[in-house]
Amino acid sequence: MSDELRSLYQEMIVDHGRHPRNFKTLDNATHTLEGFNPLCGDQLKLFLVVENAIVKDVAFTGQGCAISMASASIMSQMIKDKTVEQAQTLFENFHRLVTQGDLSELQQDSLGKLQALAGVKAFPSRIKCATLAWHTLSKSLAGKRDPVSTE
Ligand code: ZN
């Protein structure tokens, strides 16, 4: 990765971490689920409006490190108007990006801004920060209601 791209990605993470998008509750949520990452102290509550297997709206509240907030913020932008199946595929590809990193070019491109978080792969303790929102999303879409812990 070029230095230029790396610093662009860092800026994006800092920006989303400081000013998370869709940071609010949703009164009309069809799915709500809390997620915790005890290792770092990250916590979030995810709100989804799912209609006809399409994620119509997404929001979250909570607190945590810049990586966890940025990941949740970028996720909230990316999964809106996606089908439940597309959202799960995105989770699988993102999880693979930060754990194994062996994605095809097509899979990598599908991740868009999420590629900014690829760097956590080198820091195993931060992987859970980056994936907390996604684990919570995946479990929520699967119908789980009990809080999710990354441990
Ligand atoms: Zn964290």
PDB file of C-alpha atoms and ligand atoms in Angstrom:
ATOM      1  CA  MET A   1       0.000   0.000   0.000  1.00  0.00           C
ATOM      2  CA  SER A   2       1.365   3.467  -0.874  1.00  0.00           C
ATOM      3  CA  ASP A   3       2.066   5.993   1.875  1.00  0.00           C
ATOM      4  CA  GLU A   4      -0.455   8.325   0.285  1.00  0.00           C
ATOM      5  CA  LEU A   5      -3.232   5.735   0.416  1.00  0.00           C
ATOM      6  CA  ARG A   6      -2.264   4.775   3.943  1.00  0.00           C
ATOM      7  CA  SER A   7      -2.549   8.335   5.239  1.00  0.00           C
ATOM      8  CA  LEU A   8      -5.834   8.802   3.365  1.00  0.00           C
ATOM      9  CA  TYR A   9      -7.180   5.698   5.097  1.00  0.00           C
ATOM     10  CA  GLN A  10      -5.944   6.916   8.488  1.00  0.00           C
ATOM     11  CA  GLU A  11      -7.698  10.232   7.972  1.00  0.00           C
ATOM     12  CA  MET A  12     -10.915   8.428   7.092  1.00  0.00           C
ATOM     13  CA  ILE A  13     -10.756   6.327  10.269  1.00  0.00           C
ATOM     14  CA  VAL A  14     -10.060   9.374  12.446  1.00  0.00           C
ATOM     15  CA  ASP A  15     -12.888  11.300  10.781  1.00  0.00           C
ATOM     16  CA  HIS A  16     -15.463   8.511  11.192  1.00  0.00           C
ATOM     17  CA  GLY A  17     -14.173   7.802  14.702  1.00  0.00           C
ATOM     18  CA  ARG A  18     -14.653  11.412  15.772  1.00  0.00           C
ATOM     19  CA  HIS A  19     -17.838  12.079  13.840  1.00  0.00           C
ATOM     20  CA  PRO A  20     -19.632   8.765  13.477  1.00  0.00           C
ATOM     21  CA  ARG A  21     -22.399   8.742  10.853  1.00  0.00           C
ATOM     22  CA  ASN A  22     -25.900   7.512  11.721  1.00  0.00           C
ATOM     23  CA  PHE A  23     -25.055   7.868  15.419  1.00  0.00           C
ATOM     24  CA  LYS A  24     -28.553   7.874  16.909  1.00  0.00           C
ATOM     25  CA  THR A  25     -31.364   5.588  17.990  1.00  0.00           C
ATOM     26  CA  LEU A  26     -34.207   4.488  15.701  1.00  0.00           C
ATOM     27  CA  ASP A  27     -37.687   4.443  17.228  1.00  0.00           C
ATOM     28  CA  ASN A  28     -39.028   2.277  14.424  1.00  0.00           C
ATOM     29  CA  ALA A  29     -36.261  -0.339  14.568  1.00  0.00           C
ATOM     30  CA  THR A  30     -37.333  -3.897  13.791  1.00  0.00           C
ATOM     31  CA  HIS A  31     -34.040  -5.238  15.173  1.00  0.00           C
ATOM     32  CA  THR A  32     -31.953  -3.946  18.083  1.00  0.00           C
ATOM     33  CA  LEU A  33     -28.911  -5.665  19.509  1.00  0.00           C
ATOM     34  CA  GLU A  34     -26.089  -4.738  21.857  1.00  0.00           C
ATOM     35  CA  GLY A  35     -22.490  -5.760  21.242  1.00  0.00           C
ATOM     36  CA  PHE A  36     -19.482  -5.698  23.553  1.00  0.00           C
ATOM     37  CA  ASN A  37     -15.774  -6.099  23.082  1.00  0.00           C
ATOM     38  CA  PRO A  38     -14.512  -6.620  26.652  1.00  0.00           C
ATOM     39  CA  LEU A  39     -10.905  -6.728  25.486  1.00  0.00           C
ATOM     40  CA  CYS A  40     -10.944  -3.033  24.586  1.00  0.00           C
ATOM     41  CA  GLY A  41     -14.104  -1.810  26.337  1.00  0.00           C
ATOM     42  CA  ASP A  42     -15.985  -1.068  23.119  1.00  0.00           C
ATOM     43  CA  GLN A  43     -19.753  -1.196  23.339  1.00  0.00           C
ATOM     44  CA  LEU A  44     -22.492  -0.402  20.886  1.00  0.00           C
ATOM     45  CA  LYS A  45     -26.168  -0.798  20.306  1.00  0.00           C
ATOM     46  CA  LEU A  46     -27.271  -1.397  16.761  1.00  0.00           C
ATOM     47  CA  PHE A  47     -30.678  -0.425  15.371  1.00  0.00           C
ATOM     48  CA  LEU A  48     -31.977  -1.831  12.097  1.00  0.00           C
ATOM     49  CA  VAL A  49     -35.138  -1.387  10.109  1.00  0.00           C
ATOM     50  CA  VAL A  50     -35.491  -4.502   7.972  1.00  0.00           C
ATOM     51  CA  GLU A  51     -38.383  -4.770   5.527  1.00  0.00           C
ATOM     52  CA  ASN A  52     -38.828  -7.479   2.918  1.00  0.00           C
ATOM     53  CA  ALA A  53     -35.289  -8.711   3.669  1.00  0.00           C
ATOM     54  CA  ILE A  54     -33.844  -5.282   2.860  1.00  0.00           C
ATOM     55  CA  VAL A  55     -31.978  -3.150   5.388  1.00  0.00           C
ATOM     56  CA  LYS A  56     -33.988   0.060   5.038  1.00  0.00           C
ATOM     57  CA  ASP A  57     -32.321   1.983   7.851  1.00  0.00           C
ATOM     58  CA  VAL A  58     -29.346   1.624  10.184  1.00  0.00           C
ATOM     59  CA  ALA A  59     -28.164   3.519  13.236  1.00  0.00           C
ATOM     60  CA  PHE A  60     -26.058   2.906  16.311  1.00  0.00           C
ATOM     61  CA  THR A  61     -25.107   4.376  19.664  1.00  0.00           C
ATOM     62  CA  GLY A  62     -22.334   3.486  22.061  1.00  0.00           C
ATOM     63  CA  GLN A  63     -18.761   4.253  22.864  1.00  0.00           C
ATOM     64  CA  GLY A  64     -15.384   2.819  22.121  1.00  0.00           C
ATOM     65  CA  CYS A  65     -12.057   3.327  20.456  1.00  0.00           C
ATOM     66  CA  ALA A  66     -11.673   5.102  17.103  1.00  0.00           C
ATOM     67  CA  ILE A  67     -11.406   1.804  15.207  1.00  0.00           C
ATOM     68  CA  SER A  68     -14.650   0.396  16.619  1.00  0.00           C
ATOM     69  CA  MET A  69     -16.559   3.639  16.058  1.00  0.00           C
ATOM     70  CA  ALA A  70     -15.163   4.123  12.541  1.00  0.00           C
ATOM     71  CA  SER A  71     -16.009   0.554  11.598  1.00  0.00           C
ATOM     72  CA  ALA A  72     -19.594   0.906  12.867  1.00  0.00           C
ATOM     73  CA  SER A  73     -19.952   4.266  11.123  1.00  0.00           C
ATOM     74  CA  ILE A  74     -18.688   3.023   7.746  1.00  0.00           C
ATOM     75  CA  MET A  75     -20.781  -0.135   8.116  1.00  0.00           C
ATOM     76  CA  SER A  76     -23.930   1.911   8.733  1.00  0.00           C
ATOM     77  CA  GLN A  77     -23.372   3.755   5.465  1.00  0.00           C
ATOM     78  CA  MET A  78     -22.574   0.663   3.466  1.00  0.00           C
ATOM     79  CA  ILE A  79     -25.371  -1.711   4.432  1.00  0.00           C
ATOM     80  CA  LYS A  80     -28.271   0.694   3.992  1.00  0.00           C
ATOM     81  CA  ASP A  81     -30.544  -0.469   1.175  1.00  0.00           C
ATOM     82  CA  LYS A  82     -28.633  -3.744   0.882  1.00  0.00           C
ATOM     83  CA  THR A  83     -30.431  -7.063   1.116  1.00  0.00           C
ATOM     84  CA  VAL A  84     -29.872  -9.106   4.268  1.00  0.00           C
ATOM     85  CA  GLU A  85     -27.915 -11.575   2.152  1.00  0.00           C
ATOM     86  CA  GLN A  86     -25.695  -8.832   0.692  1.00  0.00           C
ATOM     87  CA  ALA A  87     -25.037  -7.470   4.182  1.00  0.00           C
ATOM     88  CA  GLN A  88     -23.994 -10.930   5.417  1.00  0.00           C
ATOM     89  CA  THR A  89     -21.689 -11.364   2.412  1.00  0.00           C
ATOM     90  CA  LEU A  90     -20.120  -7.989   3.123  1.00  0.00           C
ATOM     91  CA  PHE A  91     -19.527  -9.096   6.719  1.00  0.00           C
ATOM     92  CA  GLU A  92     -17.897 -12.325   5.546  1.00  0.00           C
ATOM     93  CA  ASN A  93     -15.619 -10.494   3.129  1.00  0.00           C
ATOM     94  CA  PHE A  94     -14.726  -7.818   5.666  1.00  0.00           C
ATOM     95  CA  HIS A  95     -13.989 -10.446   8.312  1.00  0.00           C
ATOM     96  CA  ARG A  96     -11.754 -12.212   5.834  1.00  0.00           C
ATOM     97  CA  LEU A  97     -10.000  -8.952   4.948  1.00  0.00           C
ATOM     98  CA  VAL A  98      -8.981  -8.282   8.547  1.00  0.00           C
ATOM     99  CA  THR A  99      -8.185 -11.865   9.532  1.00  0.00           C
ATOM    100  CA  GLN A 100      -6.718 -13.603   6.488  1.00  0.00           C
ATOM    101  CA  GLY A 101      -6.432 -10.853   3.900  1.00  0.00           C
ATOM    102  CA  ASP A 102      -6.670 -13.278   0.991  1.00  0.00           C
ATOM    103  CA  LEU A 103      -9.518 -11.716  -0.982  1.00  0.00           C
ATOM    104  CA  SER A 104      -9.944 -11.705  -4.721  1.00  0.00           C
ATOM    105  CA  GLU A 105      -9.744  -8.309  -6.410  1.00  0.00           C
ATOM    106  CA  LEU A 106     -13.503  -8.355  -6.931  1.00  0.00           C
ATOM    107  CA  GLN A 107     -14.201  -9.097  -3.250  1.00  0.00           C
ATOM    108  CA  GLN A 108     -11.718  -6.429  -2.229  1.00  0.00           C
ATOM    109  CA  ASP A 109     -13.377  -3.827  -4.473  1.00  0.00           C
ATOM    110  CA  SER A 110     -16.798  -4.672  -3.047  1.00  0.00           C
ATOM    111  CA  LEU A 111     -15.567  -3.529   0.365  1.00  0.00           C
ATOM    112  CA  GLY A 112     -15.079   0.080  -0.746  1.00  0.00           C
ATOM    113  CA  LYS A 113     -14.225   2.326   2.203  1.00  0.00           C
ATOM    114  CA  LEU A 114     -13.937  -0.663   4.508  1.00  0.00           C
ATOM    115  CA  GLN A 115     -10.546  -1.322   2.967  1.00  0.00           C
ATOM    116  CA  ALA A 116      -9.359   1.538   5.157  1.00  0.00           C
ATOM    117  CA  LEU A 117      -9.513  -0.904   8.078  1.00  0.00           C
ATOM    118  CA  ALA A 118      -7.373  -3.595   6.434  1.00  0.00           C
ATOM    119  CA  GLY A 119      -4.385  -2.446   8.505  1.00  0.00           C
ATOM    120  CA  VAL A 120      -5.794  -3.952  11.720  1.00  0.00           C
ATOM    121  CA  LYS A 121      -4.803  -7.368  10.401  1.00  0.00           C
ATOM    122  CA  ALA A 122      -1.305  -6.644  11.714  1.00  0.00           C
ATOM    123  CA  PHE A 123      -2.706  -5.974  15.213  1.00  0.00           C
ATOM    124  CA  PRO A 124      -4.661  -9.017  16.430  1.00  0.00           C
ATOM    125  CA  SER A 125      -6.003  -7.205  19.508  1.00  0.00           C
ATOM    126  CA  ARG A 126      -7.627  -4.575  17.262  1.00  0.00           C
ATOM    127  CA  ILE A 127      -9.373  -7.060  14.981  1.00  0.00           C
ATOM    128  CA  LYS A 128     -12.192  -7.393  17.516  1.00  0.00           C
ATOM    129  CA  CYS A 129     -12.542  -3.605  17.610  1.00  0.00           C
ATOM    130  CA  ALA A 130     -12.959  -3.548  13.834  1.00  0.00           C
ATOM    131  CA  THR A 131     -15.379  -6.481  13.684  1.00  0.00           C
ATOM    132  CA  LEU A 132     -17.571  -5.746  16.748  1.00  0.00           C
ATOM    133  CA  ALA A 133     -20.237  -3.843  14.798  1.00  0.00           C
ATOM    134  CA  TRP A 134     -20.228  -6.521  12.111  1.00  0.00           C
ATOM    135  CA  HIS A 135     -20.595  -9.455  14.478  1.00  0.00           C
ATOM    136  CA  THR A 136     -23.465  -7.574  16.098  1.00  0.00           C
ATOM    137  CA  LEU A 137     -25.039  -6.925  12.683  1.00  0.00           C
ATOM    138  CA  SER A 138     -24.717 -10.521  11.576  1.00  0.00           C
ATOM    139  CA  LYS A 139     -26.244 -11.881  14.786  1.00  0.00           C
ATOM    140  CA  SER A 140     -29.007  -9.293  14.723  1.00  0.00           C
ATOM    141  CA  LEU A 141     -29.965 -10.146  11.157  1.00  0.00           C
ATOM    142  CA  ALA A 142     -30.012 -13.792  12.201  1.00  0.00           C
ATOM    143  CA  GLY A 143     -32.627 -12.911  14.825  1.00  0.00           C
ATOM    144  CA  LYS A 144     -30.487 -12.927  17.972  1.00  0.00           C
ATOM    145  CA  ARG A 145     -31.637 -10.648  20.796  1.00  0.00           C
ATOM    146  CA  ASP A 146     -29.224 -11.385  23.632  1.00  0.00           C
ATOM    147  CA  PRO A 147     -26.154  -9.140  23.822  1.00  0.00           C
ATOM    148  CA  VAL A 148     -23.203 -10.251  21.709  1.00  0.00           C
ATOM    149  CA  SER A 149     -19.685 -10.435  23.078  1.00  0.00           C
ATOM    150  CA  THR A 150     -16.624 -10.775  20.870  1.00  0.00           C
ATOM    151  CA  GLU A 151     -15.061 -13.133  23.421  1.00  0.00           C
TER     152      GLU A 151
HETATM  153 ZN    ZN B   1     -11.514  -1.005  20.507  1.00  0.00          ZN
END
